[in-house]
DNA sequence: GCGACCGGGTTTTAAAATGCAACCTTGCAA
DNA sequence: TTGCAAGGTTGCATTTTAAAACCCGGTCGC
C-alpha cells in the first residue's frame, strides 16, 4: 500500500479536492457509487458516458483511493468498484450539491429525484454549516486563514 | 428578468447542479467568490487561469444566475461579480468539499488553509447530514426515490 | 468442442475544450 | 498625447473528450 503524495504545494483543501473529484463524470460516478452502483456496466448505463472516459475516471478514482477495486461480492467472475472509507466521506459533498440543486434548479411543480432516509421514509433535511455553538454559519461570518 | 428554463428532462438535482457548477474553474471561482473576491483581475490572479476561460466561466455563472454583474461598490469605473442569493447558497457545497479535502488529502503536519468562524476564531465544525431526529445520516441509510 | 454472447475494457480518429499570446477598448493621469 | 491599467476578445496550437470499432477472456447453448 503506497502512500499517496498529494498535489505539491497547493495548500487549499478545496483546490486539492477538486483535482480529485472536480469534474463532471467523477462527481456523477460518486453520486451513483453512493447510491450503491458498483459495476462498470451499471455505471455506463446509468451515466451514458463513453467507455474510455468511464474507464479513465474509474482508474483515477482508484488511484486516488476514493474507490477500491475488489472481486464481485455476488460470485460473478468480475470485479467491482466500491467506495473506500475516504470515498464514503463524500456523502456530505454529494448531498450538499443535491440539496442546492433541489432548491435552485427546479421550477415549482417540476419533479425531481429525492433523497430519503430509509429508516423513516422522510426527505433528508437540508445540511447547513454550524458554528461550534450550534448557530448556522454563512460565508459572511467565516474567513480563510492561510497556514504559517 | 427572464425565467431560466432548466436542463430539459434531467430529474436528478445532482446532475443539474453539476451542469452549472461541476467543473474545475467554476468551483474555484465560487470558492473565491465566497471568500469575497469580486473583480475579474482578482479572480485571474488568484486562480492563474487564462483570461478567455475565466471570461467564459464568469459569463456562464452569470447566465445561470449564480453570480450577478453589478457596478463596483468602491467607486471604480468597473463592474464586479457578486454572488446572487442562489450563489450564496453554495456555501455548504464548498464547505463540504473543503472539509473532505482537509480530512483526506493532507499528510499529518502538512499545512493547509483553514476556514474560521470570524466571531470566535475557531475552525468551522465538520458538516454532517442529519436525519429529522438529529441523528447522523450516512449513504447506507438513505436511498434515491424517482419521481412519479 | 465450437460458435455466439456478455462484461470489461483499449485503440483509433474526429470534435471540442483549453491555454497562451497578442490585440483591442475604455477611462483616467501625467 | 502618451502612457498605463482594467477588463476583456481573437487566433492559433495543444490537450481532452467523445463515438465507434475492435479485442479478449469467460460462460452458455447445443
mmCIF file of C-alpha atoms (C1' of nucleotides) in Angstrom:
data_model
loop_
_atom_site.group_PDB
_atom_site.id
_atom_site.type_symbol
_atom_site.label_atom_id
_atom_site.label_comp_id
_atom_site.label_asym_id
_atom_site.label_seq_id
_atom_site.Cartn_x
_atom_site.Cartn_y
_atom_site.Cartn_z
ATOM 1 C CA UNK A 1 0.000 0.000 0.000
ATOM 2 C CA UNK A 2 1.845 3.037 -1.254
ATOM 3 C CA UNK A 3 1.396 6.381 0.412
ATOM 4 C CA UNK A 4 -0.011 8.911 -1.987
ATOM 5 C CA UNK A 5 1.910 12.113 -2.409
ATOM 6 C CA UNK A 6 -0.527 14.982 -2.721
ATOM 7 C CA UNK A 7 -0.522 17.784 -5.262
ATOM 8 C CA UNK A 8 2.673 19.559 -4.433
ATOM 9 C CA UNK A 9 2.390 22.977 -2.940
ATOM 10 C CA UNK A 10 -1.358 23.545 -3.112
ATOM 11 C CA UNK A 11 -2.448 24.381 0.413
ATOM 12 C CA UNK A 12 -6.148 24.940 -0.298
ATOM 13 C CA UNK A 13 -8.172 21.833 0.541
ATOM 14 C CA UNK A 14 -10.854 22.866 -1.942
ATOM 15 C CA UNK A 15 -8.331 23.004 -4.771
ATOM 16 C CA UNK A 16 -6.868 19.598 -3.872
ATOM 17 C CA UNK A 17 -10.292 18.061 -3.585
ATOM 18 C CA UNK A 18 -11.262 19.456 -6.974
ATOM 19 C CA UNK A 19 -8.176 17.853 -8.508
ATOM 20 C CA UNK A 20 -9.575 14.507 -7.390
ATOM 21 C CA UNK A 21 -13.345 14.827 -7.744
ATOM 22 C CA UNK A 22 -13.940 18.134 -9.515
ATOM 23 C CA UNK A 23 -15.095 17.080 -12.902
ATOM 24 C CA UNK A 24 -18.490 16.227 -14.242
ATOM 25 C CA UNK A 25 -18.065 12.482 -14.674
ATOM 26 C CA UNK A 26 -16.216 11.860 -11.433
ATOM 27 C CA UNK A 27 -18.942 13.595 -9.483
ATOM 28 C CA UNK A 28 -21.670 11.644 -11.245
ATOM 29 C CA UNK A 29 -19.780 8.395 -10.683
ATOM 30 C CA UNK A 30 -19.633 9.231 -6.989
ATOM 31 C CA UNK A 31 -23.324 10.085 -6.894
ATOM 32 C CA UNK A 32 -24.047 6.631 -8.299
ATOM 33 C CA UNK A 33 -21.488 4.872 -6.109
ATOM 34 C CA UNK A 34 -23.113 6.411 -3.040
ATOM 35 C CA UNK A 35 -26.410 5.058 -4.327
ATOM 36 C CA UNK A 36 -24.936 1.550 -4.466
ATOM 37 C CA UNK A 37 -23.706 1.194 -8.047
ATOM 38 C CA UNK A 38 -20.560 -0.943 -8.267
ATOM 39 C CA UNK A 39 -20.162 -2.418 -11.733
ATOM 40 C CA UNK A 40 -18.581 -0.902 -14.831
ATOM 41 C CA UNK A 41 -21.560 -1.731 -16.986
ATOM 42 C CA UNK A 42 -24.013 -0.310 -14.467
ATOM 43 C CA UNK A 43 -22.114 2.967 -14.283
ATOM 44 C CA UNK A 44 -22.052 3.097 -18.047
ATOM 45 C CA UNK A 45 -25.761 2.524 -18.432
ATOM 46 C CA UNK A 46 -26.592 4.981 -15.692
ATOM 47 C CA UNK A 47 -24.342 7.761 -16.977
ATOM 48 C CA UNK A 48 -24.396 7.218 -20.714
ATOM 49 C CA UNK A 49 -20.690 8.029 -20.791
ATOM 50 C CA UNK A 50 -18.210 6.687 -23.350
ATOM 51 C CA UNK A 51 -16.435 3.585 -22.097
ATOM 52 C CA UNK A 52 -12.944 5.037 -22.470
ATOM 53 C CA UNK A 53 -13.882 8.072 -20.393
ATOM 54 C CA UNK A 54 -15.550 5.939 -17.744
ATOM 55 C CA UNK A 55 -12.546 3.657 -17.672
ATOM 56 C CA UNK A 56 -10.225 6.637 -17.212
ATOM 57 C CA UNK A 57 -12.286 8.231 -14.429
ATOM 58 C CA UNK A 58 -12.663 4.963 -12.541
ATOM 59 C CA UNK A 59 -8.920 4.403 -12.780
ATOM 60 C CA UNK A 60 -8.191 7.887 -11.432
ATOM 61 C CA UNK A 61 -10.609 7.440 -8.561
ATOM 62 C CA UNK A 62 -8.994 4.124 -7.698
ATOM 63 C CA UNK A 63 -5.538 5.737 -7.860
ATOM 64 C CA UNK A 64 -6.785 8.478 -5.550
ATOM 65 C CA UNK A 65 -8.081 5.757 -3.203
ATOM 66 C CA UNK A 66 -11.606 7.085 -3.367
ATOM 67 C CA UNK A 67 -12.762 3.833 -4.952
ATOM 68 C CA UNK A 68 -11.395 0.348 -4.367
ATOM 69 C CA UNK A 69 -11.388 -2.419 -6.947
ATOM 70 C CA UNK A 70 -12.461 -5.710 -5.386
ATOM 71 C CA UNK A 71 -13.754 -9.099 -6.550
ATOM 72 C CA UNK A 72 -17.504 -9.034 -7.087
ATOM 73 C CA UNK A 73 -19.439 -9.881 -3.956
ATOM 74 C CA UNK A 74 -22.124 -11.808 -5.828
ATOM 75 C CA UNK A 75 -19.965 -14.630 -7.140
ATOM 76 C CA UNK A 76 -19.740 -13.343 -10.687
ATOM 77 C CA UNK A 77 -16.202 -13.611 -12.041
ATOM 78 C CA UNK A 78 -15.772 -9.857 -12.412
ATOM 79 C CA UNK A 79 -14.585 -7.041 -10.208
ATOM 80 C CA UNK A 80 -16.493 -4.178 -8.729
ATOM 81 C CA UNK A 81 -15.731 -0.618 -7.733
ATOM 82 C CA UNK A 82 -16.636 0.086 -4.140
ATOM 83 C CA UNK A 83 -16.208 3.216 -2.068
ATOM 84 C CA UNK A 84 -13.231 3.356 0.260
ATOM 85 C CA UNK A 85 -13.742 4.982 3.640
ATOM 86 C CA UNK A 86 -12.351 8.159 2.073
ATOM 87 C CA UNK A 87 -14.898 7.847 -0.697
ATOM 88 C CA UNK A 88 -17.770 7.213 1.674
ATOM 89 C CA UNK A 89 -16.928 10.507 3.363
ATOM 90 C CA UNK A 90 -18.021 12.254 0.176
ATOM 91 C CA UNK A 91 -21.637 11.671 1.124
ATOM 92 C CA UNK A 92 -21.949 15.173 2.607
ATOM 93 C CA UNK A 93 -20.446 16.682 -0.552
ATOM 94 C CA UNK A 94 -22.870 14.978 -2.914
ATOM 95 C CA UNK A 95 -25.741 15.653 -0.545
ATOM 96 C CA UNK A 96 -24.928 19.361 -0.371
ATOM 97 C CA UNK A 97 -24.794 19.537 -4.171
ATOM 98 C CA UNK A 98 -28.085 17.670 -4.409
ATOM 99 C CA UNK A 99 -29.813 19.943 -1.939
ATOM 100 C CA UNK A 100 -28.571 23.061 -3.701
ATOM 101 C CA UNK A 101 -29.893 21.663 -6.971
ATOM 102 C CA UNK A 102 -33.251 20.793 -5.454
ATOM 103 C CA UNK A 103 -33.776 24.290 -4.104
ATOM 104 C CA UNK A 104 -32.431 26.291 -7.016
ATOM 105 C CA UNK A 105 -32.700 24.419 -10.303
ATOM 106 C CA UNK A 106 -36.259 23.149 -10.499
ATOM 107 C CA UNK A 107 -39.380 25.116 -11.259
ATOM 108 C CA UNK A 108 -42.355 24.798 -8.925
ATOM 109 C CA UNK A 109 -44.124 21.526 -9.535
ATOM 110 C CA UNK A 110 -41.306 20.089 -11.615
ATOM 111 C CA UNK A 111 -40.476 16.585 -10.398
ATOM 112 C CA UNK A 112 -37.035 15.505 -9.237
ATOM 113 C CA UNK A 113 -35.411 12.507 -7.602
ATOM 114 C CA UNK A 114 -35.423 12.727 -3.824
ATOM 115 C CA UNK A 115 -33.028 11.523 -1.181
ATOM 116 C CA UNK A 116 -34.897 9.735 1.573
ATOM 117 C CA UNK A 117 -33.962 8.480 4.997
ATOM 118 C CA UNK A 118 -34.723 4.766 4.614
ATOM 119 C CA UNK A 119 -35.485 4.367 8.312
ATOM 120 C CA UNK A 120 -38.262 6.942 8.302
ATOM 121 C CA UNK A 121 -39.059 7.423 4.616
ATOM 122 C CA UNK A 122 -38.694 11.176 5.087
ATOM 123 C CA UNK A 123 -36.597 13.511 2.922
ATOM 124 C CA UNK A 124 -33.155 14.259 4.301
ATOM 125 C CA UNK A 125 -33.177 17.728 5.937
ATOM 126 C CA UNK A 126 -31.083 20.455 4.351
ATOM 127 C CA UNK A 127 -27.464 20.475 5.556
ATOM 128 C CA UNK A 128 -26.074 23.688 6.974
ATOM 129 C CA UNK A 129 -22.629 24.512 8.327
ATOM 130 C CA UNK A 130 -22.940 25.067 12.065
ATOM 131 C CA UNK A 131 -20.666 27.008 14.389
ATOM 132 C CA UNK A 132 -19.387 25.268 17.499
ATOM 133 C CA UNK A 133 -22.247 26.831 19.457
ATOM 134 C CA UNK A 134 -24.772 25.324 17.071
ATOM 135 C CA UNK A 135 -25.720 28.545 15.246
ATOM 136 C CA UNK A 136 -25.910 28.464 11.440
ATOM 137 C CA UNK A 137 -22.848 29.826 9.634
ATOM 138 C CA UNK A 138 -22.900 31.674 6.329
ATOM 139 C CA UNK A 139 -19.964 32.759 4.167
ATOM 140 C CA UNK A 140 -20.237 36.236 5.687
ATOM 141 C CA UNK A 141 -19.133 35.191 9.121
ATOM 142 C CA UNK A 142 -16.278 32.952 8.089
ATOM 143 C CA UNK A 143 -12.847 33.688 6.657
ATOM 144 C CA UNK A 144 -9.907 31.792 5.232
ATOM 145 C CA UNK A 145 -6.663 31.732 7.163
ATOM 146 C CA UNK A 146 -3.506 30.780 5.317
ATOM 147 C CA UNK A 147 -1.044 28.472 7.051
ATOM 148 C CA UNK A 148 2.240 29.654 8.535
ATOM 149 C CA UNK B 1 -35.830 39.201 -15.503
ATOM 150 C CA UNK B 2 -36.282 36.138 -17.691
ATOM 151 C CA UNK B 3 -37.175 32.829 -16.152
ATOM 152 C CA UNK B 4 -34.493 30.268 -16.778
ATOM 153 C CA UNK B 5 -35.562 27.029 -18.347
ATOM 154 C CA UNK B 6 -33.663 24.188 -16.778
ATOM 155 C CA UNK B 7 -31.923 21.299 -18.482
ATOM 156 C CA UNK B 8 -34.830 19.522 -20.079
ATOM 157 C CA UNK B 9 -35.635 16.116 -18.777
ATOM 158 C CA UNK B 10 -32.892 15.602 -16.207
ATOM 159 C CA UNK B 11 -34.647 14.898 -12.935
ATOM 160 C CA UNK B 12 -31.560 14.368 -10.774
ATOM 161 C CA UNK B 13 -30.707 17.530 -8.851
ATOM 162 C CA UNK B 14 -27.071 16.450 -8.636
ATOM 163 C CA UNK B 15 -26.827 16.198 -12.418
ATOM 164 C CA UNK B 16 -28.432 19.604 -12.943
ATOM 165 C CA UNK B 17 -26.220 21.204 -10.345
ATOM 166 C CA UNK B 18 -23.141 19.702 -11.961
ATOM 167 C CA UNK B 19 -24.164 21.203 -15.294
ATOM 168 C CA UNK B 20 -23.939 24.603 -13.631
ATOM 169 C CA UNK B 21 -21.056 24.332 -11.173
ATOM 170 C CA UNK B 22 -19.415 20.977 -11.884
ATOM 171 C CA UNK B 23 -16.172 21.955 -13.469
ATOM 172 C CA UNK B 24 -12.829 22.806 -12.028
ATOM 173 C CA UNK B 25 -12.774 26.533 -12.739
ATOM 174 C CA UNK B 26 -16.373 27.232 -11.815
ATOM 175 C CA UNK B 27 -15.890 25.587 -8.446
ATOM 176 C CA UNK B 28 -12.690 27.525 -7.787
ATOM 177 C CA UNK B 29 -14.373 30.771 -8.840
ATOM 178 C CA UNK B 30 -17.134 30.041 -6.346
ATOM 179 C CA UNK B 31 -14.631 29.237 -3.625
ATOM 180 C CA UNK B 32 -13.075 32.659 -4.175
ATOM 181 C CA UNK B 33 -16.405 34.442 -4.542
ATOM 182 C CA UNK B 34 -17.499 33.027 -1.189
ATOM 183 C CA UNK B 35 -14.244 34.360 0.247
ATOM 184 C CA UNK B 36 -15.127 37.848 -1.005
ATOM 185 C CA UNK B 37 -13.414 38.064 -4.410
ATOM 186 C CA UNK B 38 -15.451 40.156 -6.855
ATOM 187 C CA UNK B 39 -13.216 41.528 -9.609
ATOM 188 C CA UNK B 40 -12.116 39.896 -12.856
ATOM 189 C CA UNK B 41 -8.464 40.665 -12.247
ATOM 190 C CA UNK B 42 -8.590 39.353 -8.700
ATOM 191 C CA UNK B 43 -10.096 36.062 -9.826
ATOM 192 C CA UNK B 44 -7.457 35.829 -12.508
ATOM 193 C CA UNK B 45 -4.567 36.435 -10.139
ATOM 194 C CA UNK B 46 -5.982 34.070 -7.550
ATOM 195 C CA UNK B 47 -6.675 31.232 -9.962
ATOM 196 C CA UNK B 48 -3.942 31.648 -12.567
ATOM 197 C CA UNK B 49 -6.485 30.817 -15.251
ATOM 198 C CA UNK B 50 -6.387 32.059 -18.851
ATOM 199 C CA UNK B 51 -8.462 35.176 -19.360
ATOM 200 C CA UNK B 52 -10.658 33.695 -22.058
ATOM 201 C CA UNK B 53 -11.522 30.725 -19.875
ATOM 202 C CA UNK B 54 -12.234 32.937 -16.878
ATOM 203 C CA UNK B 55 -14.368 35.175 -19.067
ATOM 204 C CA UNK B 56 -16.340 32.178 -20.300
ATOM 205 C CA UNK B 57 -16.922 30.743 -16.819
ATOM 206 C CA UNK B 58 -17.969 34.050 -15.339
ATOM 207 C CA UNK B 59 -20.400 34.557 -18.208
ATOM 208 C CA UNK B 60 -21.911 31.106 -17.677
ATOM 209 C CA UNK B 61 -22.267 31.669 -13.957
ATOM 210 C CA UNK B 62 -23.971 34.995 -14.601
ATOM 211 C CA UNK B 63 -26.290 33.346 -17.140
ATOM 212 C CA UNK B 64 -27.109 30.681 -14.554
ATOM 213 C CA UNK B 65 -27.862 33.471 -12.076
ATOM 214 C CA UNK B 66 -25.289 32.198 -9.619
ATOM 215 C CA UNK B 67 -23.296 35.404 -9.997
ATOM 216 C CA UNK B 68 -24.620 38.893 -10.692
ATOM 217 C CA UNK B 69 -22.742 41.580 -12.577
ATOM 218 C CA UNK B 70 -23.072 44.932 -10.810
ATOM 219 C CA UNK B 71 -21.285 48.296 -10.767
ATOM 220 C CA UNK B 72 -18.278 48.226 -8.484
ATOM 221 C CA UNK B 73 -19.146 49.158 -4.942
ATOM 222 C CA UNK B 74 -15.888 51.041 -4.381
ATOM 223 C CA UNK B 75 -16.417 53.824 -6.922
ATOM 224 C CA UNK B 76 -14.051 52.407 -9.526
ATOM 225 C CA UNK B 77 -15.488 52.610 -13.037
ATOM 226 C CA UNK B 78 -15.628 48.850 -13.490
ATOM 227 C CA UNK B 79 -18.106 46.137 -12.702
ATOM 228 C CA UNK B 80 -17.878 43.327 -10.232
ATOM 229 C CA UNK B 81 -19.182 39.807 -9.975
ATOM 230 C CA UNK B 82 -21.125 39.214 -6.793
ATOM 231 C CA UNK B 83 -22.951 36.158 -5.545
ATOM 232 C CA UNK B 84 -26.706 36.071 -6.051
ATOM 233 C CA UNK B 85 -28.778 34.551 -3.258
ATOM 234 C CA UNK B 86 -28.681 31.303 -5.247
ATOM 235 C CA UNK B 87 -24.901 31.564 -5.379
ATOM 236 C CA UNK B 88 -24.592 32.317 -1.688
ATOM 237 C CA UNK B 89 -26.433 29.067 -1.003
ATOM 238 C CA UNK B 90 -23.414 27.221 -2.391
ATOM 239 C CA UNK B 91 -21.556 27.878 0.831
ATOM 240 C CA UNK B 92 -22.457 24.419 2.226
ATOM 241 C CA UNK B 93 -21.260 22.805 -1.016
ATOM 242 C CA UNK B 94 -17.855 24.467 -0.996
ATOM 243 C CA UNK B 95 -17.550 23.911 2.742
ATOM 244 C CA UNK B 96 -18.296 20.196 2.394
ATOM 245 C CA UNK B 97 -15.677 19.897 -0.356
ATOM 246 C CA UNK B 98 -13.183 21.808 1.781
ATOM 247 C CA UNK B 99 -13.763 19.633 4.815
ATOM 248 C CA UNK B 100 -13.405 16.441 2.798
ATOM 249 C CA UNK B 101 -10.127 17.750 1.417
ATOM 250 C CA UNK B 102 -8.837 18.722 4.842
ATOM 251 C CA UNK B 103 -9.505 15.281 6.275
ATOM 252 C CA UNK B 104 -8.377 13.154 3.352
ATOM 253 C CA UNK B 105 -5.829 14.927 1.175
ATOM 254 C CA UNK B 106 -3.157 16.240 3.536
ATOM 255 C CA UNK B 107 -0.466 14.302 5.292
ATOM 256 C CA UNK B 108 -0.085 14.739 9.027
ATOM 257 C CA UNK B 109 1.641 18.004 9.778
ATOM 258 C CA UNK B 110 1.202 19.334 6.260
ATOM 259 C CA UNK B 111 -0.202 22.862 6.390
ATOM 260 C CA UNK B 112 -3.423 23.935 4.725
ATOM 261 C CA UNK B 113 -5.695 26.953 4.612
ATOM 262 C CA UNK B 114 -8.373 26.865 7.271
ATOM 263 C CA UNK B 115 -11.934 28.111 7.353
ATOM 264 C CA UNK B 116 -12.571 30.003 10.565
ATOM 265 C CA UNK B 117 -15.661 31.351 12.261
ATOM 266 C CA UNK B 118 -14.797 35.053 12.413
ATOM 267 C CA UNK B 119 -16.913 35.583 15.538
ATOM 268 C CA UNK B 120 -15.000 33.045 17.586
ATOM 269 C CA UNK B 121 -11.808 32.475 15.594
ATOM 270 C CA UNK B 122 -12.445 28.741 15.790
ATOM 271 C CA UNK B 123 -12.390 26.309 12.844
ATOM 272 C CA UNK B 124 -15.811 25.543 11.383
ATOM 273 C CA UNK B 125 -17.010 22.146 12.653
ATOM 274 C CA UNK B 126 -17.385 19.319 10.127
ATOM 275 C CA UNK B 127 -20.779 19.300 8.396
ATOM 276 C CA UNK B 128 -22.796 16.112 8.500
ATOM 277 C CA UNK B 129 -26.177 15.274 7.003
ATOM 278 C CA UNK B 130 -28.636 14.843 9.853
ATOM 279 C CA UNK B 131 -31.926 12.957 9.907
ATOM 280 C CA UNK B 132 -35.008 14.778 11.114
ATOM 281 C CA UNK B 133 -34.444 13.313 14.579
ATOM 282 C CA UNK B 134 -30.920 14.782 14.669
ATOM 283 C CA UNK B 135 -29.018 11.521 14.174
ATOM 284 C CA UNK B 136 -26.170 11.476 11.650
ATOM 285 C CA UNK B 137 -27.038 10.013 8.259
ATOM 286 C CA UNK B 138 -24.673 8.060 6.029
ATOM 287 C CA UNK B 139 -25.193 6.878 2.465
ATOM 288 C CA UNK B 140 -26.144 3.455 3.839
ATOM 289 C CA UNK B 141 -29.362 4.598 5.396
ATOM 290 C CA UNK B 142 -30.574 6.752 2.582
ATOM 291 C CA UNK B 143 -31.972 5.942 -0.855
ATOM 292 C CA UNK B 144 -32.976 7.758 -4.008
ATOM 293 C CA UNK B 145 -36.613 7.823 -4.983
ATOM 294 C CA UNK B 146 -37.511 8.680 -8.543
ATOM 295 C CA UNK B 147 -40.434 10.998 -9.168
ATOM 296 C CA UNK B 148 -43.800 9.811 -10.451
ATOM 297 C "C1'" DG C 1 -15.848 -28.551 -28.917
ATOM 298 C "C1'" DC C 2 -17.341 -24.556 -31.067
ATOM 299 C "C1'" DG C 3 -19.806 -20.503 -32.183
ATOM 300 C "C1'" DA C 4 -22.260 -16.641 -30.037
ATOM 301 C "C1'" DC C 5 -22.592 -13.525 -26.444
ATOM 302 C "C1'" DC C 6 -21.562 -10.610 -22.380
ATOM 303 C "C1'" DG C 7 -18.571 -7.903 -19.221
ATOM 304 C "C1'" DG C 8 -14.888 -5.022 -19.298
ATOM 305 C "C1'" DG C 9 -12.135 -2.821 -21.293
ATOM 306 C "C1'" DT C 10 -8.250 -0.445 -25.285
ATOM 307 C "C1'" DT C 11 -7.398 1.794 -29.789
ATOM 308 C "C1'" DT C 12 -8.387 4.945 -33.426
ATOM 309 C "C1'" DT C 13 -9.846 9.009 -35.134
ATOM 310 C "C1'" DA C 14 -12.636 13.267 -35.113
ATOM 311 C "C1'" DA C 15 -14.643 17.068 -32.471
ATOM 312 C "C1'" DA C 16 -14.495 20.156 -28.697
ATOM 313 C "C1'" DA C 17 -12.316 22.478 -24.836
ATOM 314 C "C1'" DT C 18 -8.181 24.603 -23.123
ATOM 315 C "C1'" DG C 19 -4.263 27.626 -22.736
ATOM 316 C "C1'" DC C 20 -1.182 31.088 -24.385
ATOM 317 C "C1'" DA C 21 -0.060 35.277 -26.570
ATOM 318 C "C1'" DA C 22 -1.426 39.164 -28.974
ATOM 319 C "C1'" DC C 23 -4.587 42.606 -29.615
ATOM 320 C "C1'" DC C 24 -8.400 45.927 -28.573
ATOM 321 C "C1'" DT C 25 -11.007 49.389 -25.804
ATOM 322 C "C1'" DT C 26 -12.290 52.429 -22.173
ATOM 323 C "C1'" DG C 27 -11.106 55.557 -18.576
ATOM 324 C "C1'" DC C 28 -8.188 58.151 -16.392
ATOM 325 C "C1'" DA C 29 -3.454 60.577 -15.150
ATOM 326 C "C1'" DA C 30 0.995 62.755 -16.167
ATOM 327 C "C1'" DT D 1 -0.846 62.818 -26.176
ATOM 328 C "C1'" DT D 2 1.442 59.476 -24.269
ATOM 329 C "C1'" DG D 3 1.129 56.035 -21.188
ATOM 330 C "C1'" DC D 4 -0.888 52.651 -18.470
ATOM 331 C "C1'" DA D 5 -4.090 49.564 -16.116
ATOM 332 C "C1'" DA D 6 -8.605 47.005 -16.061
ATOM 333 C "C1'" DG D 7 -11.245 44.063 -18.482
ATOM 334 C "C1'" DG D 8 -11.869 41.847 -21.811
ATOM 335 C "C1'" DT D 9 -11.782 39.341 -27.213
ATOM 336 C "C1'" DT D 10 -9.462 36.915 -31.013
ATOM 337 C "C1'" DG D 11 -6.370 33.464 -33.362
ATOM 338 C "C1'" DC D 12 -3.951 29.546 -33.134
ATOM 339 C "C1'" DA D 13 -1.578 25.368 -31.229
ATOM 340 C "C1'" DT D 14 -2.226 21.771 -27.856
ATOM 341 C "C1'" DT D 15 -4.892 18.733 -24.976
ATOM 342 C "C1'" DT D 16 -9.001 16.445 -23.684
ATOM 343 C "C1'" DT D 17 -13.185 14.331 -24.823
ATOM 344 C "C1'" DA D 18 -16.332 11.547 -27.430
ATOM 345 C "C1'" DA D 19 -18.001 7.894 -30.541
ATOM 346 C "C1'" DA D 20 -17.217 3.893 -32.676
ATOM 347 C "C1'" DA D 21 -14.676 -0.017 -33.699
ATOM 348 C "C1'" DC D 22 -12.071 -3.549 -32.006
ATOM 349 C "C1'" DC D 23 -10.135 -7.047 -28.606
ATOM 350 C "C1'" DC D 24 -10.029 -10.586 -25.129
ATOM 351 C "C1'" DG D 25 -11.312 -13.852 -21.595
ATOM 352 C "C1'" DG D 26 -15.025 -16.249 -19.697
ATOM 353 C "C1'" DT D 27 -19.704 -18.703 -19.964
ATOM 354 C "C1'" DC D 28 -23.637 -20.771 -22.222
ATOM 355 C "C1'" DG D 29 -26.362 -23.396 -25.755
ATOM 356 C "C1'" DC D 30 -26.016 -27.195 -28.179
#
